[in-house]
mmCIF file of C-alpha atoms in Angstrom:
data_model
loop_
_atom_site.group_PDB
_atom_site.id
_atom_site.type_symbol
_atom_site.label_atom_id
_atom_site.label_comp_id
_atom_site.label_asym_id
_atom_site.label_seq_id
_atom_site.Cartn_x
_atom_site.Cartn_y
_atom_site.Cartn_z
ATOM 1 C CA MET E 1 11.306 12.383 -3.477
ATOM 2 C CA HIS E 2 8.307 14.295 -2.111
ATOM 3 C CA GLU E 3 6.556 15.153 -5.378
ATOM 4 C CA LYS E 4 3.901 12.424 -5.154
ATOM 5 C CA ILE E 5 3.086 12.997 -1.498
ATOM 6 C CA VAL E 6 2.817 16.765 -2.062
ATOM 7 C CA THR E 7 0.402 16.132 -4.941
ATOM 8 C CA PHE E 8 -1.543 13.725 -2.725
ATOM 9 C CA PHE E 9 -1.940 16.320 0.022
ATOM 10 C CA GLU E 10 -2.807 19.105 -2.400
ATOM 11 C CA THR E 11 -5.635 17.064 -3.921
ATOM 12 C CA GLU E 12 -6.830 14.920 -1.000
ATOM 13 C CA TYR E 13 -6.055 16.750 2.258
ATOM 14 C CA PRO E 14 -5.170 20.407 1.879
ATOM 15 C CA LEU E 15 -2.919 21.509 4.766
ATOM 16 C CA ASN E 16 -1.429 24.905 5.456
ATOM 17 C CA GLN E 17 1.991 25.368 3.872
ATOM 18 C CA HIS E 18 3.892 25.454 7.183
ATOM 19 C CA GLY E 19 2.291 22.184 8.284
ATOM 20 C CA ILE E 20 3.007 20.419 5.011
ATOM 21 C CA ASP E 21 6.609 21.651 4.908
ATOM 22 C CA GLU E 22 7.297 20.370 8.411
ATOM 23 C CA LEU E 23 5.499 17.077 7.740
ATOM 24 C CA LEU E 24 7.541 16.466 4.588
ATOM 25 C CA SER E 25 10.792 17.185 6.399
ATOM 26 C CA LEU E 26 10.030 14.356 8.849
ATOM 27 C CA PHE E 27 9.435 11.627 6.248
ATOM 28 C CA GLN E 28 12.263 9.149 5.635
ATOM 29 C CA LEU E 29 12.665 7.400 2.288
ATOM 30 C CA LYS E 30 12.834 3.594 2.467
ATOM 31 C CA THR E 31 13.298 1.041 -0.286
ATOM 32 C CA ILE E 32 11.743 -2.350 0.315
ATOM 33 C CA LYS E 33 12.373 -5.519 -1.684
ATOM 34 C CA LYS E 34 9.655 -7.635 -3.260
ATOM 35 C CA GLY E 35 8.358 -10.309 -0.841
ATOM 36 C CA THR E 36 9.119 -8.314 2.315
ATOM 37 C CA ALA E 37 6.476 -8.156 5.047
ATOM 38 C CA ILE E 38 5.676 -4.526 5.798
ATOM 39 C CA LEU E 39 3.046 -5.072 8.476
ATOM 40 C CA LYS E 40 2.257 -8.186 10.484
ATOM 41 C CA ALA E 41 -0.926 -9.123 12.313
ATOM 42 C CA ASN E 42 -0.839 -8.849 16.112
ATOM 43 C CA HIS E 43 1.665 -5.977 15.955
ATOM 44 C CA LEU E 44 1.186 -2.268 16.531
ATOM 45 C CA GLU E 45 1.329 0.046 13.560
ATOM 46 C CA ARG E 46 4.339 2.198 14.501
ATOM 47 C CA GLU E 47 4.704 4.423 11.471
ATOM 48 C CA LEU E 48 2.684 6.303 8.935
ATOM 49 C CA ARG E 49 3.701 4.964 5.518
ATOM 50 C CA PHE E 50 3.122 6.556 2.124
ATOM 51 C CA LEU E 51 3.571 4.383 -0.960
ATOM 52 C CA ASN E 52 5.616 6.418 -3.409
ATOM 53 C CA CYS E 53 5.877 3.617 -5.978
ATOM 54 C CA GLY E 54 5.386 -0.134 -6.164
ATOM 55 C CA THR E 55 2.596 -2.582 -5.313
ATOM 56 C CA VAL E 56 1.491 -3.792 -1.874
ATOM 57 C CA ARG E 57 -1.019 -6.459 -0.974
ATOM 58 C CA GLU E 58 -3.004 -6.318 2.244
ATOM 59 C CA LEU E 59 -4.374 -9.547 3.627
ATOM 60 C CA TYR E 60 -5.789 -11.483 6.521
ATOM 61 C CA ALA E 61 -4.027 -14.742 7.285
ATOM 62 C CA THR E 62 -4.757 -17.806 9.355
ATOM 63 C CA ALA E 63 -2.710 -20.972 9.652
ATOM 64 C CA ASP E 64 -4.772 -22.423 6.771
ATOM 65 C CA LYS E 65 -5.521 -19.540 4.448
ATOM 66 C CA GLU E 66 -4.548 -16.093 3.231
ATOM 67 C CA THR E 67 -7.235 -13.775 1.885
ATOM 68 C CA ASN E 68 -6.283 -10.593 0.073
ATOM 69 C CA ILE E 69 -8.420 -7.632 1.108
ATOM 70 C CA ASN E 70 -6.781 -4.751 -0.732
ATOM 71 C CA PHE E 71 -3.984 -3.773 -3.063
ATOM 72 C CA TYR E 72 -2.117 -0.487 -3.235
ATOM 73 C CA THR E 73 -0.712 0.445 -6.626
ATOM 74 C CA LYS E 74 -0.773 4.234 -6.659
ATOM 75 C CA PRO E 75 0.765 6.867 -4.377
ATOM 76 C CA GLN E 76 -1.263 6.850 -1.148
ATOM 77 C CA PHE E 77 -1.035 6.138 2.552
ATOM 78 C CA ILE E 78 -0.908 2.418 3.281
ATOM 79 C CA SER E 79 -0.728 2.277 7.081
ATOM 80 C CA ASP E 80 -3.457 0.610 9.132
ATOM 81 C CA LEU E 81 -4.794 3.928 10.409
ATOM 82 C CA PHE E 82 -7.012 2.299 13.016
ATOM 83 C CA SER E 83 -4.057 0.536 14.640
ATOM 84 C CA PHE E 84 -1.882 3.621 14.172
ATOM 85 C CA SER E 85 -4.264 6.083 15.790
ATOM 86 C CA LYS E 86 -5.762 3.877 18.515
ATOM 87 C CA ASP E 87 -2.561 2.074 19.599
ATOM 88 C CA LEU E 88 -4.183 -1.308 19.009
ATOM 89 C CA LYS E 89 -2.645 -4.354 17.385
ATOM 90 C CA THR E 90 -3.569 -4.784 13.752
ATOM 91 C CA ASN E 91 -5.337 -7.793 12.281
ATOM 92 C CA LYS E 92 -3.841 -7.090 8.873
ATOM 93 C CA ASN E 93 -0.702 -8.143 7.078
ATOM 94 C CA GLN E 94 0.959 -6.252 4.258
ATOM 95 C CA GLU E 95 3.522 -7.565 1.807
ATOM 96 C CA ALA E 96 5.488 -5.960 -1.009
ATOM 97 C CA ILE E 97 4.583 -7.709 -4.255
ATOM 98 C CA SER E 98 7.114 -5.575 -6.121
ATOM 99 C CA ASP E 99 10.086 -3.513 -5.040
ATOM 100 C CA LEU E 100 8.791 -0.461 -3.170
ATOM 101 C CA GLU E 101 9.710 3.082 -2.422
ATOM 102 C CA ILE E 102 8.023 4.267 0.773
ATOM 103 C CA LEU E 103 8.081 7.488 2.735
ATOM 104 C CA SER E 104 7.546 6.924 6.459
ATOM 105 C CA ILE E 105 7.266 8.923 9.643
ATOM 106 C CA GLU E 106 7.375 7.560 13.194
ATOM 107 C CA LYS E 107 4.122 7.687 15.160
ATOM 108 C CA GLN E 108 5.467 9.940 17.917
ATOM 109 C CA GLN E 109 6.813 12.498 15.457
ATOM 110 C CA PHE E 110 3.474 12.543 13.657
ATOM 111 C CA ARG E 111 1.533 13.006 16.905
ATOM 112 C CA GLU E 112 3.738 15.911 17.918
ATOM 113 C CA LEU E 113 3.073 17.509 14.541
ATOM 114 C CA LEU E 114 -0.697 17.040 14.977
ATOM 115 C CA GLN E 115 -0.539 18.903 18.277
ATOM 116 C CA ARG E 116 1.096 21.889 16.567
ATOM 117 C CA TYR E 117 -1.195 22.026 13.540
ATOM 118 C CA GLU E 118 -4.955 21.802 13.835
ATOM 119 C CA CYS E 119 -5.247 20.861 10.143
ATOM 120 C CA GLY E 120 -3.426 17.588 10.841
ATOM 121 C CA LYS E 121 -6.388 16.426 12.899
ATOM 122 C CA SER E 122 -8.640 16.849 9.874
ATOM 123 C CA PHE E 123 -6.278 14.540 7.957
ATOM 124 C CA ILE E 124 -6.987 11.716 10.436
ATOM 125 C CA GLU E 125 -10.734 12.407 10.479
ATOM 126 C CA LEU E 126 -11.017 12.546 6.696
ATOM 127 C CA SER E 127 -8.877 9.418 6.361
ATOM 128 C CA PHE E 128 -11.200 7.509 8.684
ATOM 129 C CA GLN E 129 -14.246 8.686 6.760
ATOM 130 C CA LYS E 130 -12.715 7.447 3.508
ATOM 131 C CA LEU E 131 -11.717 4.119 5.063
ATOM 132 C CA LEU E 132 -15.194 3.542 6.474
ATOM 133 C CA LYS E 133 -16.791 4.356 3.131
ATOM 134 C CA GLN E 134 -14.392 2.008 1.339
ATOM 135 C CA LYS E 135 -14.966 -0.786 3.869
ATOM 136 C CA GLU E 136 -18.749 -0.408 3.637
ATOM 137 C CA LEU E 137 -18.639 -0.596 -0.167
ATOM 138 C CA LEU E 138 -16.310 -3.614 -0.096
ATOM 139 C CA GLU E 139 -18.559 -5.504 2.337
ATOM 140 C CA PHE E 140 -21.684 -4.640 0.352
ATOM 141 C CA ASN E 141 -20.106 -5.744 -2.927
ATOM 142 C CA ARG E 142 -18.733 -8.992 -1.535
ATOM 143 C CA ILE E 143 -22.140 -9.954 -0.136
ATOM 144 C CA THR E 144 -24.368 -8.831 -3.002
ATOM 145 C CA LYS E 145 -22.323 -9.437 -6.144
ATOM 146 C CA THR E 146 -21.066 -12.536 -7.883
ATOM 147 C CA PRO E 147 -17.331 -13.071 -8.442
ATOM 148 C CA GLU E 148 -17.900 -12.325 -12.129
ATOM 149 C CA GLU E 149 -19.547 -8.975 -11.322
ATOM 150 C CA LEU E 150 -16.713 -8.143 -8.925
ATOM 151 C CA TYR E 151 -14.138 -8.983 -11.596
ATOM 152 C CA GLN E 152 -15.957 -6.784 -14.121
ATOM 153 C CA GLU E 153 -15.801 -3.908 -11.627
ATOM 154 C CA LEU E 154 -12.056 -4.428 -11.277
ATOM 155 C CA PHE E 155 -11.797 -4.419 -15.063
ATOM 156 C CA ILE E 156 -13.594 -1.044 -15.181
ATOM 157 C CA TYR E 157 -12.439 0.724 -12.003
ATOM 158 C CA LYS E 158 -9.073 -0.843 -11.180
ATOM 159 C CA PRO E 159 -7.496 -1.998 -14.444
ATOM 160 C CA ASN E 160 -4.040 -1.305 -13.005
ATOM 161 C CA TRP E 161 -4.662 -4.114 -10.499
ATOM 162 C CA LEU E 162 -5.222 -6.538 -13.357
ATOM 163 C CA GLU E 163 -1.965 -5.387 -14.987
ATOM 164 C CA LYS E 164 0.272 -5.298 -11.905
ATOM 165 C CA ILE E 165 -1.037 -7.995 -9.582
ATOM 166 C CA PRO E 166 -0.598 -11.745 -10.128
ATOM 167 C CA GLN E 167 -3.848 -13.471 -11.008
ATOM 168 C CA TYR E 168 -3.715 -15.833 -8.021
ATOM 169 C CA HIS E 169 -3.766 -12.762 -5.745
ATOM 170 C CA ILE E 170 -6.751 -11.364 -7.660
ATOM 171 C CA ALA E 171 -8.504 -14.741 -7.231
ATOM 172 C CA SER E 172 -7.877 -14.605 -3.484
ATOM 173 C CA TYR E 173 -9.276 -11.061 -3.372
ATOM 174 C CA LEU E 174 -12.416 -12.287 -5.159
ATOM 175 C CA ASN E 175 -12.525 -15.317 -2.827
ATOM 176 C CA ILE E 176 -12.413 -17.791 -5.711
ATOM 177 C CA THR E 177 -9.888 -20.270 -7.032
ATOM 178 C CA PRO E 178 -7.443 -19.273 -9.782
ATOM 179 C CA GLU E 179 -9.193 -21.789 -12.073
ATOM 180 C CA THR E 180 -12.553 -20.064 -11.522
ATOM 181 C CA LEU E 181 -10.938 -16.717 -12.263
ATOM 182 C CA SER E 182 -9.518 -18.135 -15.480
ATOM 183 C CA ARG E 183 -13.009 -19.259 -16.561
ATOM 184 C CA ILE E 184 -14.455 -15.808 -15.735
ATOM 185 C CA ARG E 185 -11.718 -14.107 -17.739
ATOM 186 C CA LYS E 186 -12.421 -16.338 -20.748
ATOM 187 C CA ARG E 187 -16.166 -15.581 -20.609
ATOM 188 C CA ILE E 188 -15.581 -11.822 -20.414
ATOM 189 C CA SER E 189 -12.988 -11.588 -23.212
#
């Protein structure tokens, strides 16, 4: 159950062994069905969630439109860390686009652990640095590149997205219609 999260911590955020053992003991395994909302806008992020397996889409939604902003397909943390750490309501929504296996820990339990282990604080700091870098790159790419260039980058850097995620979700992520995506795919292949 904990193999993927242990590997994640060993490669991404090395913690001392006592801290990681206690952290792992607090995680609860949850299975979530395809189509289930995991996070809803205007709510507080109440748990730290680690995607063990499955695919999640993250999106912004208005009454008129949904726009996909990210997909999670590999073992990693999927919580809105800004909402989680600052106790602010999120603007994001998350939905399972396949059946999921998630490990989760309640916010209060996690905060108590951070107080006991200094290395846990570095986890939050490093996570924020990665999120800011990712957000900066996403904004830059969306402003400076064409949908075709963005699709080509997905083809190179995130081929698992193109295999696991329905094309209409990819089109939303690229901010184009599914028909435009179809034309781009034909030109590239």
